[in-house]
PDB file of C-alpha atoms in Angstrom:
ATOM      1  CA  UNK A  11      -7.004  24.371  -9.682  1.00  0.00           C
ATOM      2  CA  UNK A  12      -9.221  22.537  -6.935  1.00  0.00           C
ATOM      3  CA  UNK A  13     -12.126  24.163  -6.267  1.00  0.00           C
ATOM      4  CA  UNK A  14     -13.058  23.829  -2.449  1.00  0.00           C
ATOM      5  CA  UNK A  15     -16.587  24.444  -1.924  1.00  0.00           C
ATOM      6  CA  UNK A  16     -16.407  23.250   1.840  1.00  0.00           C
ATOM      7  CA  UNK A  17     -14.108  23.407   4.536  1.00  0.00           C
ATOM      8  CA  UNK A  18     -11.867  20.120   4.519  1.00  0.00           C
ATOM      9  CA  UNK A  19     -13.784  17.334   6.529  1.00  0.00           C
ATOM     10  CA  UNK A  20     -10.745  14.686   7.081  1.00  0.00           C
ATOM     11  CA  UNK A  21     -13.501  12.712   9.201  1.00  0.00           C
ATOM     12  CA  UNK A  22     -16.353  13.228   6.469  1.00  0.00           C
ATOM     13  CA  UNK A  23     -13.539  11.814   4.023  1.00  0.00           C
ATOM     14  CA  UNK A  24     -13.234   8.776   6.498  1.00  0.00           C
ATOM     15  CA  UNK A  25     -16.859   7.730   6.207  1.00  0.00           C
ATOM     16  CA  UNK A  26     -17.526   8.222   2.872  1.00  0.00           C
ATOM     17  CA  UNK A  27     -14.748   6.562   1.374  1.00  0.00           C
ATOM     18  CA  UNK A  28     -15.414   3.884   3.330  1.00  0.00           C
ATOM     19  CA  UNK A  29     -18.677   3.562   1.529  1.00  0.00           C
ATOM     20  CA  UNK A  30     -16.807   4.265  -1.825  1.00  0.00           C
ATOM     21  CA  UNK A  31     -14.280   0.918  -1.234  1.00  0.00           C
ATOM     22  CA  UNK A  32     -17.390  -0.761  -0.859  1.00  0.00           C
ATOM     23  CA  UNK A  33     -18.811   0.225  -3.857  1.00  0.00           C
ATOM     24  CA  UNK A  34     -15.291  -0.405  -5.698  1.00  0.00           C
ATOM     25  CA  UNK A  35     -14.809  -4.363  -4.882  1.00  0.00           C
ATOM     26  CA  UNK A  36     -18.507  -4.990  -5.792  1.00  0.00           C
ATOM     27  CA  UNK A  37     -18.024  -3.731  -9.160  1.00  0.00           C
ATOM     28  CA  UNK A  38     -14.485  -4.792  -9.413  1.00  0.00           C
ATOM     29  CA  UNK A  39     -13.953  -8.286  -8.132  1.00  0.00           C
ATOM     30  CA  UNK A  40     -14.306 -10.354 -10.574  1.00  0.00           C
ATOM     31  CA  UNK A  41     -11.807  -8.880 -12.882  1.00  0.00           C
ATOM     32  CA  UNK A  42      -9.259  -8.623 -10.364  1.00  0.00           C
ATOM     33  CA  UNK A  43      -9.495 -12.134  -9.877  1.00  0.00           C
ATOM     34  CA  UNK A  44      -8.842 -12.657 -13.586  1.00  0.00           C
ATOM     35  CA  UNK A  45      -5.717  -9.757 -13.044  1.00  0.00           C
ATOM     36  CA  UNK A  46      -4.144 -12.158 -10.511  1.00  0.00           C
ATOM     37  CA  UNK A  47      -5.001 -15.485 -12.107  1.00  0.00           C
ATOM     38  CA  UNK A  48      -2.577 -13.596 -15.222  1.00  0.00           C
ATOM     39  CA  UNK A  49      -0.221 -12.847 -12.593  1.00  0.00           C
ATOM     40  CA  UNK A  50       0.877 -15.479 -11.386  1.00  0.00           C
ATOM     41  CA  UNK A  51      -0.062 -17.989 -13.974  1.00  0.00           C
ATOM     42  CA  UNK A  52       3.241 -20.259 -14.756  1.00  0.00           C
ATOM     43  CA  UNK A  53       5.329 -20.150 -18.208  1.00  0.00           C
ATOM     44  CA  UNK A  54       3.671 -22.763 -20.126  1.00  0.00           C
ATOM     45  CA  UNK A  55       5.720 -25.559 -21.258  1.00  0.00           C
ATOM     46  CA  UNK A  56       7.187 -25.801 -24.640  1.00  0.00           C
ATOM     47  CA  UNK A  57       4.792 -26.863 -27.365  1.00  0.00           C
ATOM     48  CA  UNK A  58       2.124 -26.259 -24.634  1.00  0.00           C
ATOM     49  CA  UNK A  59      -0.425 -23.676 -24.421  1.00  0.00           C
ATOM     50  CA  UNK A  60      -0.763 -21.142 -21.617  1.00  0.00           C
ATOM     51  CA  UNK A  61      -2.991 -21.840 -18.272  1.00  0.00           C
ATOM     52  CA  UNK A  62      -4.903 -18.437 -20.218  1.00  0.00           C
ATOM     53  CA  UNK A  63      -4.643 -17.201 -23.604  1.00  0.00           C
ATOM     54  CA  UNK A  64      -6.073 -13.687 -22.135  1.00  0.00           C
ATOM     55  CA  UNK A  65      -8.636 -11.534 -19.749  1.00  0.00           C
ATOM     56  CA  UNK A  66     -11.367 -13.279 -21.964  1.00  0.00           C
ATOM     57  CA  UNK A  67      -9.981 -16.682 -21.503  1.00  0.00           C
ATOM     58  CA  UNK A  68      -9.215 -16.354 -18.241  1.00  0.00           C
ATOM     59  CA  UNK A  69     -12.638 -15.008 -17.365  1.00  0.00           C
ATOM     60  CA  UNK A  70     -14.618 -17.657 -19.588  1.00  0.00           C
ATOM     61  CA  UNK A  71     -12.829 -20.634 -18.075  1.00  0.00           C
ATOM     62  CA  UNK A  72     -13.582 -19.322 -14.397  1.00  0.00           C
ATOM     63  CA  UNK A  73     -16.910 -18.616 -15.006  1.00  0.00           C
ATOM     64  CA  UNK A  74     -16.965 -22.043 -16.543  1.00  0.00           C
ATOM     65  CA  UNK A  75     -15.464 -24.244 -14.055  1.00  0.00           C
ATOM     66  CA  UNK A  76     -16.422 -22.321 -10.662  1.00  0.00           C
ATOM     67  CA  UNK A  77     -19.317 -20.406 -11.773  1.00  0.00           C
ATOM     68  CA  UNK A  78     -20.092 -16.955 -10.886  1.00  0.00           C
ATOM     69  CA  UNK A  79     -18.176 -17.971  -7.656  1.00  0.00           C
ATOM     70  CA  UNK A  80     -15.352 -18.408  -8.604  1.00  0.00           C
ATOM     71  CA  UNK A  81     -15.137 -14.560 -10.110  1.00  0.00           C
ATOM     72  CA  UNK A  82     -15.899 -13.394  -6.199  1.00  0.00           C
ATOM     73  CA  UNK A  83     -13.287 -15.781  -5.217  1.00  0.00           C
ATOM     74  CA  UNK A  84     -11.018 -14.012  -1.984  1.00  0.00           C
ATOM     75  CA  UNK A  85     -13.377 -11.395  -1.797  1.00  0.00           C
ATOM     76  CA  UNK A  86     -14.071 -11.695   1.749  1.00  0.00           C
ATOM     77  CA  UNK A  87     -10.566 -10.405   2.430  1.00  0.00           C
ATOM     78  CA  UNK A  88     -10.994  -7.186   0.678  1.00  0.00           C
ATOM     79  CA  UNK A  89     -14.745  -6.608   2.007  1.00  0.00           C
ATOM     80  CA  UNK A  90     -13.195  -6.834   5.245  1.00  0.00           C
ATOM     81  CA  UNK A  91     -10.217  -4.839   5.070  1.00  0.00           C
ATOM     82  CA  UNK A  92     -11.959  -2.524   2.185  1.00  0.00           C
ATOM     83  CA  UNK A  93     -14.001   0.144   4.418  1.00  0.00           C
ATOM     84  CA  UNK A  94     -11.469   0.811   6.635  1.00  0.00           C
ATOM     85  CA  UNK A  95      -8.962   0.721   3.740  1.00  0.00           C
ATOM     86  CA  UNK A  96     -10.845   3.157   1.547  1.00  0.00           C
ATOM     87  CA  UNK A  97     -11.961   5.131   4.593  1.00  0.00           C
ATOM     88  CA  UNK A  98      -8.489   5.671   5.739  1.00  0.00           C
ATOM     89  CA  UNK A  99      -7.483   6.388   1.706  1.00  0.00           C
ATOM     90  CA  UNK A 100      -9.747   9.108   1.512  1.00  0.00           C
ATOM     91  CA  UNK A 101      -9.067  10.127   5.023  1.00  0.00           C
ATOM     92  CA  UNK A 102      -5.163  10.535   4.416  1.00  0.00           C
ATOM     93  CA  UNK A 103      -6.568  12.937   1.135  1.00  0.00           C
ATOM     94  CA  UNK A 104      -8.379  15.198   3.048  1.00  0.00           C
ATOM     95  CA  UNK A 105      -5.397  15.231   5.591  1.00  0.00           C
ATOM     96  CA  UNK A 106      -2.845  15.938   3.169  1.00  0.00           C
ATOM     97  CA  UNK A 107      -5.190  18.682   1.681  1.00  0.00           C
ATOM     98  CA  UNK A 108      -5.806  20.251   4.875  1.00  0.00           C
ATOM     99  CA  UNK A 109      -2.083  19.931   6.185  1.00  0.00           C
ATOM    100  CA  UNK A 110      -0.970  22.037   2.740  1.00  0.00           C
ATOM    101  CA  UNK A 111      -3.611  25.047   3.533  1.00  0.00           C
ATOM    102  CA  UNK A 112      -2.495  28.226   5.277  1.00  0.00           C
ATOM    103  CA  UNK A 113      -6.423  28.975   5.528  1.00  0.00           C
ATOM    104  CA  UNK A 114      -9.742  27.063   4.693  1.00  0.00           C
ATOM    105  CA  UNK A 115     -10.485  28.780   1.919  1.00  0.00           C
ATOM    106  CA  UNK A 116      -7.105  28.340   0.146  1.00  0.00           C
ATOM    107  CA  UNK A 117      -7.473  26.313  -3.362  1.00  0.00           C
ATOM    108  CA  UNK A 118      -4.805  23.758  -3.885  1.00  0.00           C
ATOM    109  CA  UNK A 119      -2.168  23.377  -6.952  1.00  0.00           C
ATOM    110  CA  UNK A 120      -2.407  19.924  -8.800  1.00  0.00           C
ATOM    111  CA  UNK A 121       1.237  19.214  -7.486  1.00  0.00           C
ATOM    112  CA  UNK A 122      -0.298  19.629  -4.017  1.00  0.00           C
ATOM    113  CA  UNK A 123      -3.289  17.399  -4.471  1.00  0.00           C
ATOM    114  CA  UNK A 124      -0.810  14.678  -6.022  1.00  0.00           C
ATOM    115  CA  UNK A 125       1.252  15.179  -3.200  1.00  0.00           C
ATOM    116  CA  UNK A 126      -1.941  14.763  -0.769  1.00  0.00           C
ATOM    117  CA  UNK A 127      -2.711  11.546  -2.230  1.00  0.00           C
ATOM    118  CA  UNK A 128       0.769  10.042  -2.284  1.00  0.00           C
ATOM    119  CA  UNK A 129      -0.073  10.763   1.748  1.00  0.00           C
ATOM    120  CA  UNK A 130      -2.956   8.592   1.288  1.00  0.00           C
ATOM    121  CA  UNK A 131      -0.787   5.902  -0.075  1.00  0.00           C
ATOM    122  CA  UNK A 132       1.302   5.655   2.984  1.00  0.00           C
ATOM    123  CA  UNK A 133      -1.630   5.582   5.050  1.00  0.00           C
ATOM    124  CA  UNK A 134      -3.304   2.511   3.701  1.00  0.00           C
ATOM    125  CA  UNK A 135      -0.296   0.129   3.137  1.00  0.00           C
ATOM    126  CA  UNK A 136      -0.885  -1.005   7.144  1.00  0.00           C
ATOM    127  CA  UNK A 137      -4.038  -2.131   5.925  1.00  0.00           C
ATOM    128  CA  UNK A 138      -3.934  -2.689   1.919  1.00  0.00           C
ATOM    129  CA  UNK A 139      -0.350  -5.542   2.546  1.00  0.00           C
ATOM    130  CA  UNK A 140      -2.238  -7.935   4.714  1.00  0.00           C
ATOM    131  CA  UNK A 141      -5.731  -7.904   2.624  1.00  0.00           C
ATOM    132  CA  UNK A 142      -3.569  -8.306  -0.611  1.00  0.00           C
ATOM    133  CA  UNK A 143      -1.782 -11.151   0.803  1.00  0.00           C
ATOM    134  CA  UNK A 144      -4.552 -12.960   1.829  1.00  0.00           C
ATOM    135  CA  UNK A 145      -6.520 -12.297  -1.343  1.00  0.00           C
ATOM    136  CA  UNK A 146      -3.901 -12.947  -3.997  1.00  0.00           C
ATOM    137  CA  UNK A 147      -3.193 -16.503  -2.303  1.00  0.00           C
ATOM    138  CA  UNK A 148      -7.137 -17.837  -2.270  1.00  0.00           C
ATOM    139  CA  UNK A 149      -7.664 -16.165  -5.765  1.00  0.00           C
ATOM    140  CA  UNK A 150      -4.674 -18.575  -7.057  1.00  0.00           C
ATOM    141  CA  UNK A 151      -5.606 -21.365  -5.260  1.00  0.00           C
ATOM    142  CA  UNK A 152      -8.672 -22.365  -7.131  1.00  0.00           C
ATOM    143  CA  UNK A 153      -7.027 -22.275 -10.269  1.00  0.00           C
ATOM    144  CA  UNK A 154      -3.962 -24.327  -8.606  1.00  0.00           C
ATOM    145  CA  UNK A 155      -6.397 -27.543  -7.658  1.00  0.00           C
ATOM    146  CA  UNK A 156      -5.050 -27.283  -4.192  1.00  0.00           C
ATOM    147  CA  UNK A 157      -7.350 -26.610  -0.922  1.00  0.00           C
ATOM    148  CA  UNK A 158      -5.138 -25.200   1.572  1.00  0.00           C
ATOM    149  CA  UNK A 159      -6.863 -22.486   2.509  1.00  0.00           C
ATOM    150  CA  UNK A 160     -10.626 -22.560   3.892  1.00  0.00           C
ATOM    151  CA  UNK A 161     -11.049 -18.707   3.684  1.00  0.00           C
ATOM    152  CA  UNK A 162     -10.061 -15.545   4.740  1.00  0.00           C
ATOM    153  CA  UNK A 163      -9.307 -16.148   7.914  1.00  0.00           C
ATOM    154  CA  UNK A 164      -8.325 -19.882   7.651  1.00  0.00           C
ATOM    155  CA  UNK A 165      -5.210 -17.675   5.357  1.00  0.00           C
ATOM    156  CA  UNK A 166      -4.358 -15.472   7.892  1.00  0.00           C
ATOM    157  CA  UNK A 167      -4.132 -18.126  10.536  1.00  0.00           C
ATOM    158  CA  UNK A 168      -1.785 -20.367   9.046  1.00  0.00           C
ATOM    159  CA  UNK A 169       0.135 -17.460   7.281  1.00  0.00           C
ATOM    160  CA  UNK A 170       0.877 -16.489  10.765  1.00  0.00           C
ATOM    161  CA  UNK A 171       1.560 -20.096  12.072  1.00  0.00           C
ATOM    162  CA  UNK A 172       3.805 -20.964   9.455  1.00  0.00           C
ATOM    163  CA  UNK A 173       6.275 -17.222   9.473  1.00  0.00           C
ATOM    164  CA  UNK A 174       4.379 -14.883  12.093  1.00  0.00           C
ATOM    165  CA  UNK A 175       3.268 -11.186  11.288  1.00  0.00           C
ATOM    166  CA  UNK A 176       6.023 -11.412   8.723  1.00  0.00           C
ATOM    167  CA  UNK A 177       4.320 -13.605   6.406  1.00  0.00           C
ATOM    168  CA  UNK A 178       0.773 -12.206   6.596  1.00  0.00           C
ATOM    169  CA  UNK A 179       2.632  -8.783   6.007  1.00  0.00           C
ATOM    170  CA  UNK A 180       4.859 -10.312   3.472  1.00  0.00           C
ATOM    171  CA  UNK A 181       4.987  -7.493   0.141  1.00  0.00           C
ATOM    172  CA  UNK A 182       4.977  -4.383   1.791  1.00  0.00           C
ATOM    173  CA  UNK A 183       7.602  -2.293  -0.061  1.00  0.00           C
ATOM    174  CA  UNK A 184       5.452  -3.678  -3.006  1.00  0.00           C
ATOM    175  CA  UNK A 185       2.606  -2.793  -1.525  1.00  0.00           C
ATOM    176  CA  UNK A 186       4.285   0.966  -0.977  1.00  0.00           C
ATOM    177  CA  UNK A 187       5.577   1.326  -4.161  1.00  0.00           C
ATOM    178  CA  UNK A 188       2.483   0.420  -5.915  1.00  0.00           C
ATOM    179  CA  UNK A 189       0.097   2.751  -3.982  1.00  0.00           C
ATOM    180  CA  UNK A 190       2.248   6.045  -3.135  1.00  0.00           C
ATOM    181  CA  UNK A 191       2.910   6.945  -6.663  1.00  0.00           C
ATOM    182  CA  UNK A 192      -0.643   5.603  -8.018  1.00  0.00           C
ATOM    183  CA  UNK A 193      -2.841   7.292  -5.413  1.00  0.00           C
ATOM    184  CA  UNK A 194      -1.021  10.473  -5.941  1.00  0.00           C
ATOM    185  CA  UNK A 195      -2.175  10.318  -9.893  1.00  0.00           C
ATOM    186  CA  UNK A 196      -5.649   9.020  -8.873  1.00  0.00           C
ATOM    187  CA  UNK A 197      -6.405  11.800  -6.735  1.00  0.00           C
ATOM    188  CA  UNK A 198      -4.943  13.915  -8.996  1.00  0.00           C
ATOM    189  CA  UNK A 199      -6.180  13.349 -11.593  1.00  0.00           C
ATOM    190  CA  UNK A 200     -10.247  13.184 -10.791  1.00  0.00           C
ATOM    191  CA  UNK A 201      -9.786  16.664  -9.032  1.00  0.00           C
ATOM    192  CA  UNK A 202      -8.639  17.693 -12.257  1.00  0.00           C
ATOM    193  CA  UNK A 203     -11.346  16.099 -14.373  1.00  0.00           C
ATOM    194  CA  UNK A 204     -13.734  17.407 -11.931  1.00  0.00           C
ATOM    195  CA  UNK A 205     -12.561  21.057 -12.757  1.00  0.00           C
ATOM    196  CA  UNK A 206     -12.811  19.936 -16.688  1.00  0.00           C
ATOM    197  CA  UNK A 207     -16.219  18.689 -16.662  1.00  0.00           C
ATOM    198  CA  UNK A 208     -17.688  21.385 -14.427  1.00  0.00           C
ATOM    199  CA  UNK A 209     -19.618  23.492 -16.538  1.00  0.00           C
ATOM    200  CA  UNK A 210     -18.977  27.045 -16.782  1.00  0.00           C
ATOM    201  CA  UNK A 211     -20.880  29.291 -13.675  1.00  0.00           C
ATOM    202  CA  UNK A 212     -21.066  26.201 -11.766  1.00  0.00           C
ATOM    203  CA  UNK A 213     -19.813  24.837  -8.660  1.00  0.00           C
ATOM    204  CA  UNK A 214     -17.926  21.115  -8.476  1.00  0.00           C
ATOM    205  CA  UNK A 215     -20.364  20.293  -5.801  1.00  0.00           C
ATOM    206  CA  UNK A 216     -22.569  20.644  -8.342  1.00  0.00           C
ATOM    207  CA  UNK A 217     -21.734  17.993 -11.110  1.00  0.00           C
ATOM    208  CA  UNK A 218     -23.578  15.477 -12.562  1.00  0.00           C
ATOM    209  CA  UNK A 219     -23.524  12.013 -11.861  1.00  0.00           C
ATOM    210  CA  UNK A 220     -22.286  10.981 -15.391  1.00  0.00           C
ATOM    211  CA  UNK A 221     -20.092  13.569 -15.429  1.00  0.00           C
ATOM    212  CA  UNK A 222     -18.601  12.003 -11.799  1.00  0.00           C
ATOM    213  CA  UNK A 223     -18.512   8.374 -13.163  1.00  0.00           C
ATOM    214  CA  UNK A 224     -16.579   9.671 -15.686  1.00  0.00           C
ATOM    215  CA  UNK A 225     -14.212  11.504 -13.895  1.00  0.00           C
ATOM    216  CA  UNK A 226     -14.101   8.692 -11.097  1.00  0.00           C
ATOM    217  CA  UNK A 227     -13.244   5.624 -14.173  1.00  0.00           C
ATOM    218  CA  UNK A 228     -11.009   7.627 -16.297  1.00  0.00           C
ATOM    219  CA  UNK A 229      -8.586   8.452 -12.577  1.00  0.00           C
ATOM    220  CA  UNK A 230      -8.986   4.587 -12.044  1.00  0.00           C
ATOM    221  CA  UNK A 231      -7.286   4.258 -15.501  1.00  0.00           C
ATOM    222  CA  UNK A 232      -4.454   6.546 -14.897  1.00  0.00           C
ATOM    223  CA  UNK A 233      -3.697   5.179 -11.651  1.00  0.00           C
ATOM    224  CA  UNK A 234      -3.581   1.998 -12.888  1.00  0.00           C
ATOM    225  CA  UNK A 235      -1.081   2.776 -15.468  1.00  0.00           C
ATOM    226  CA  UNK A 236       0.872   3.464 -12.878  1.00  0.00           C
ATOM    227  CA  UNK A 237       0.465   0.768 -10.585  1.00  0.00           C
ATOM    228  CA  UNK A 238       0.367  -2.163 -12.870  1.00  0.00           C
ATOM    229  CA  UNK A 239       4.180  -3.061 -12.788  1.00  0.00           C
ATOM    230  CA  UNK A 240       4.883  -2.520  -9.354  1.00  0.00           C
ATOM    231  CA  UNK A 241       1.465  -4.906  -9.050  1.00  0.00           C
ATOM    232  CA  UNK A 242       2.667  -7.701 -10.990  1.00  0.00           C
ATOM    233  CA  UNK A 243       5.888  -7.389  -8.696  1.00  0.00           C
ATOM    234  CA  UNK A 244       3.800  -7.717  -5.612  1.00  0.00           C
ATOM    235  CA  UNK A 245       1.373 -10.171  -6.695  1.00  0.00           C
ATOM    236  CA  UNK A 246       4.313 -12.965  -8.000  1.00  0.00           C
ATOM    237  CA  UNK A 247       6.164 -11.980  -4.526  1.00  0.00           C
ATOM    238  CA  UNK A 248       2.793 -12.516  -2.052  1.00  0.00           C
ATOM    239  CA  UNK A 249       2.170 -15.672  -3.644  1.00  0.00           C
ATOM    240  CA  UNK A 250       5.521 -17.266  -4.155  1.00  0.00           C
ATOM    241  CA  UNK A 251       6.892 -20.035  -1.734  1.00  0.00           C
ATOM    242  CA  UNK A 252       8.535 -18.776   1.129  1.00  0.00           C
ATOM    243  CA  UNK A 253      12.276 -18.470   0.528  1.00  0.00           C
ATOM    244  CA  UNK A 254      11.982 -17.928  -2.945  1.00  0.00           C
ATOM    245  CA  UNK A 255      12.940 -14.404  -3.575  1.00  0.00           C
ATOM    246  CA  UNK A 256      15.473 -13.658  -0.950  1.00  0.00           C
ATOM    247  CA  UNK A 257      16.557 -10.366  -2.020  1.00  0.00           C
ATOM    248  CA  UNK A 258      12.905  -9.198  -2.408  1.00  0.00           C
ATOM    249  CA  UNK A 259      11.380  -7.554  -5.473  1.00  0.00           C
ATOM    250  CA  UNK A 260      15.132  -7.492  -7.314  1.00  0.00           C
ATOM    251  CA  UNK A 261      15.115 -10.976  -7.264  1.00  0.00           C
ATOM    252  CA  UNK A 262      10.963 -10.939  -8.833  1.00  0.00           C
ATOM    253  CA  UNK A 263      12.042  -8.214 -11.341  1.00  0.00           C
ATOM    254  CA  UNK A 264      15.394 -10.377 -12.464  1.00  0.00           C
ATOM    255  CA  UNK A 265      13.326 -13.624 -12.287  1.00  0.00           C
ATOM    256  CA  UNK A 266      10.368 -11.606 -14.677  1.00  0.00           C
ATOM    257  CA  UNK A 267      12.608 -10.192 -17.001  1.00  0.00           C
ATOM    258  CA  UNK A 268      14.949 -13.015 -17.728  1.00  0.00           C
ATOM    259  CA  UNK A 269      11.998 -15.465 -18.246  1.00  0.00           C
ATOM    260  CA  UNK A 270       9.287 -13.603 -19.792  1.00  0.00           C
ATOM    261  CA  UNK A 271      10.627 -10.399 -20.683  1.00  0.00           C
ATOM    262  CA  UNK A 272       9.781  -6.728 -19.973  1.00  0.00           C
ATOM    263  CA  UNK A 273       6.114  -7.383 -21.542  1.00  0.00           C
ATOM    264  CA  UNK A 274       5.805  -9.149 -18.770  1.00  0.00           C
ATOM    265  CA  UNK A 275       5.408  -6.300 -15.931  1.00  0.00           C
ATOM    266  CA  UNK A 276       2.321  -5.487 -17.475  1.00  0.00           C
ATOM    267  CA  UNK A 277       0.654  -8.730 -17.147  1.00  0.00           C
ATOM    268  CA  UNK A 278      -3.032  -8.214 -16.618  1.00  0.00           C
ATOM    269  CA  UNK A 279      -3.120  -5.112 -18.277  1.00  0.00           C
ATOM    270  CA  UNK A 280      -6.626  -5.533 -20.218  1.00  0.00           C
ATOM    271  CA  UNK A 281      -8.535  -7.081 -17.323  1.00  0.00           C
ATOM    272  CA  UNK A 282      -6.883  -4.127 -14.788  1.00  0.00           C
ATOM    273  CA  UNK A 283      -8.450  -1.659 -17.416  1.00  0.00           C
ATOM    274  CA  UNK A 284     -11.316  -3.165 -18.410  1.00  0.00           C
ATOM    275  CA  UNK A 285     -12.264  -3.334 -14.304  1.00  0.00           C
ATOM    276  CA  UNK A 286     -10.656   0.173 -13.792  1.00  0.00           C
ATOM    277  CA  UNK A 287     -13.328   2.661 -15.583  1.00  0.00           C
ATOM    278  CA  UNK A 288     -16.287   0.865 -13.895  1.00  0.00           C
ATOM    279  CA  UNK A 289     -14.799   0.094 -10.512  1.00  0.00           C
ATOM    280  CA  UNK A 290     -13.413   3.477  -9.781  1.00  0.00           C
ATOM    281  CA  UNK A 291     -16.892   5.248 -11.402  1.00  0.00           C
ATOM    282  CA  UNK A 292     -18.701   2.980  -8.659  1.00  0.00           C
ATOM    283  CA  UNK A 293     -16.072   4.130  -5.562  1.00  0.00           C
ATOM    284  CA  UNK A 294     -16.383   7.716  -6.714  1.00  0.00           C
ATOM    285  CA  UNK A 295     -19.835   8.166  -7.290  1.00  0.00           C
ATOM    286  CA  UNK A 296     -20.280   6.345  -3.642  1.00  0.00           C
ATOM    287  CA  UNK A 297     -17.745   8.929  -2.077  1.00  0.00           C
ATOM    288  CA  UNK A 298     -19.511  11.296  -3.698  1.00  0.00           C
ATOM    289  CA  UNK A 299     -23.204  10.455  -2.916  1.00  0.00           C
ATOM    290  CA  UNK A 300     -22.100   9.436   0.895  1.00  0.00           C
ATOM    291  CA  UNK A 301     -20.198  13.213   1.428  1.00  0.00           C
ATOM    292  CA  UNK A 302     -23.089  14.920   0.020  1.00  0.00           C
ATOM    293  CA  UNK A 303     -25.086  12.944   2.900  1.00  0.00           C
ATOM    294  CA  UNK A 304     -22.772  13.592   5.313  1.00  0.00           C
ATOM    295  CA  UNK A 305     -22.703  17.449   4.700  1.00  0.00           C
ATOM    296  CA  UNK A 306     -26.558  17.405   4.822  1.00  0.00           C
ATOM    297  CA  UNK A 307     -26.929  15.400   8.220  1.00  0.00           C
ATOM    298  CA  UNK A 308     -23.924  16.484   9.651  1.00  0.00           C
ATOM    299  CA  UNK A 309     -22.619  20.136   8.584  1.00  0.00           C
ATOM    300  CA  UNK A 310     -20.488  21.108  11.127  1.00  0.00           C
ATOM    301  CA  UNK A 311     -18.881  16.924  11.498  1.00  0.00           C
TER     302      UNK A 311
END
């Protein structure tokens, strides 16, 4: 069980998990570029190697050809939509926490904190489709050869040119289906570590900083193992031409299986876990450090 040394601060959870998404694409960038790049690489041809052999290919020969660049490729997309993203994450937690109590001091089942952060899943889709969109197409364009997108916003633009809200918002059942289930495990599951690795006599507020990177990576993991398929769904679907996949992610999934197999839904899946323990350490521990800052200059926020 949850141990709730403070009164539920939805707002508190807004502002510090702001911080945390910061701290999360910093760390995790550059292997999320990699993810993609695996992604949506094409089948090679016959007799032909692939684009990448692997994460370690796929990271050497960006590194290689774009520099360091080239890892932080998109990244303004994210950044931007990240703090609110993150914020409003957290902030759907704490709501869905808060909406379960009868009374302040009430401590919460694990089925109730997973169902709290499939809430937070909902809430960030509005903001999560649009940043994904926008990322997953400059992230493959490098690698493409083609320059038809200046930036972040240069994507947007012409995304909404081209189809209208539609197209920037293109992947959002995706988008849905990846988060609701996988931020219900994440949240889950680092309450539950938290409880773990809390030593005996002590409060949660209480724990270590290794003891919260832990926590923080090993949730990244598990909500990762999770969201990977539904991922590779989303990613091939946001970047494909327009009119390719009429019936949605049926047609991706058909398309996937048919071509590459069922291996195939789990494209990525060193580079997501490789970037997974780190990234999610980093948001943690900044959720962490910016609550326990936000309780000191704030207590009654």
């Amino acid at each position: 069980m949850a141990d709730e040394a403070k009164p539920i601060s939805p707002i508190k959870n807004l502002l510090a998990g702001g911080f945390g998404g910061m701290c999360l694409v910093f760390v995790g960038h550059p292997l999320d570029t990699v993810k993609v790049r695996l992604q949506t690489q094409p089948p090679s041809l016959p007799g032909q190697p692939p684009m990448y052999s692997g994460t370690f290919d796929c990271f050497r020969k960006t590194l290689f050809r774009e520099g360091i660049t080239g890892l932080y490729r998109g990244m303004a997309a994210p950044i931007i939509g990240v703090t609110p993203m993150f914020a409003v994450c957290f902030f759907g937690f704490g709501l869905g926490k808060k909406l379960q109590q009868k009374h302040p001091e009430d401590v919460l089942s694990y089925p109730q904190l997973f169902a709290a952060g499939m809430l937070s899943g909902v809430f960030t889709t509005g903001i999560m489709t649009p940043g994904e969109r926008i990322k997953c197409l400059l992230q493959i364009q490098a690698s493409s050869g083609e320059t038809k997108y200046t930036g972040a916003l240069d994507c947007a633009k012409k995304l909404y040119q081209e189809s209208g809200i539609r197209g920037i918002y293109k992947g959002t059942v995706l988008t849905l289906m990846r988060d609701v289930p996988a931020s219900g495990m994440y949240f889950m599951t680092y309450e539950w570590l938290k409880n773990i690795l809390t030593p005996e006599g002590k409060s949660v507020s209480e724990l270590s900083v290794p003891r919260i990177l832990v926590a923080g990576g090993v949730a990244g993991i598990f909500n990762w193992a999770v969201a990977i398929p539904p991922d590779v769904l989303k990613s091939r679907f946001q970047t494909a031409p327009p009119g390719k996949y009429p019936n949605g992610f049926r047609d991706v999934l058909r398309e996937l299986i048919r071509d590459e197999g069922i291996t195939s839904l789990y494209k990525g899946f060193n580079a997501v876990m490789i970037r997974a323990f780190p990234a999610n350490a980093a948001c943690f521990l900044g959720f962490e450090v910016a609550m326990k800052f936000l309780n000191w200059a704030t207590p009654n926020l």
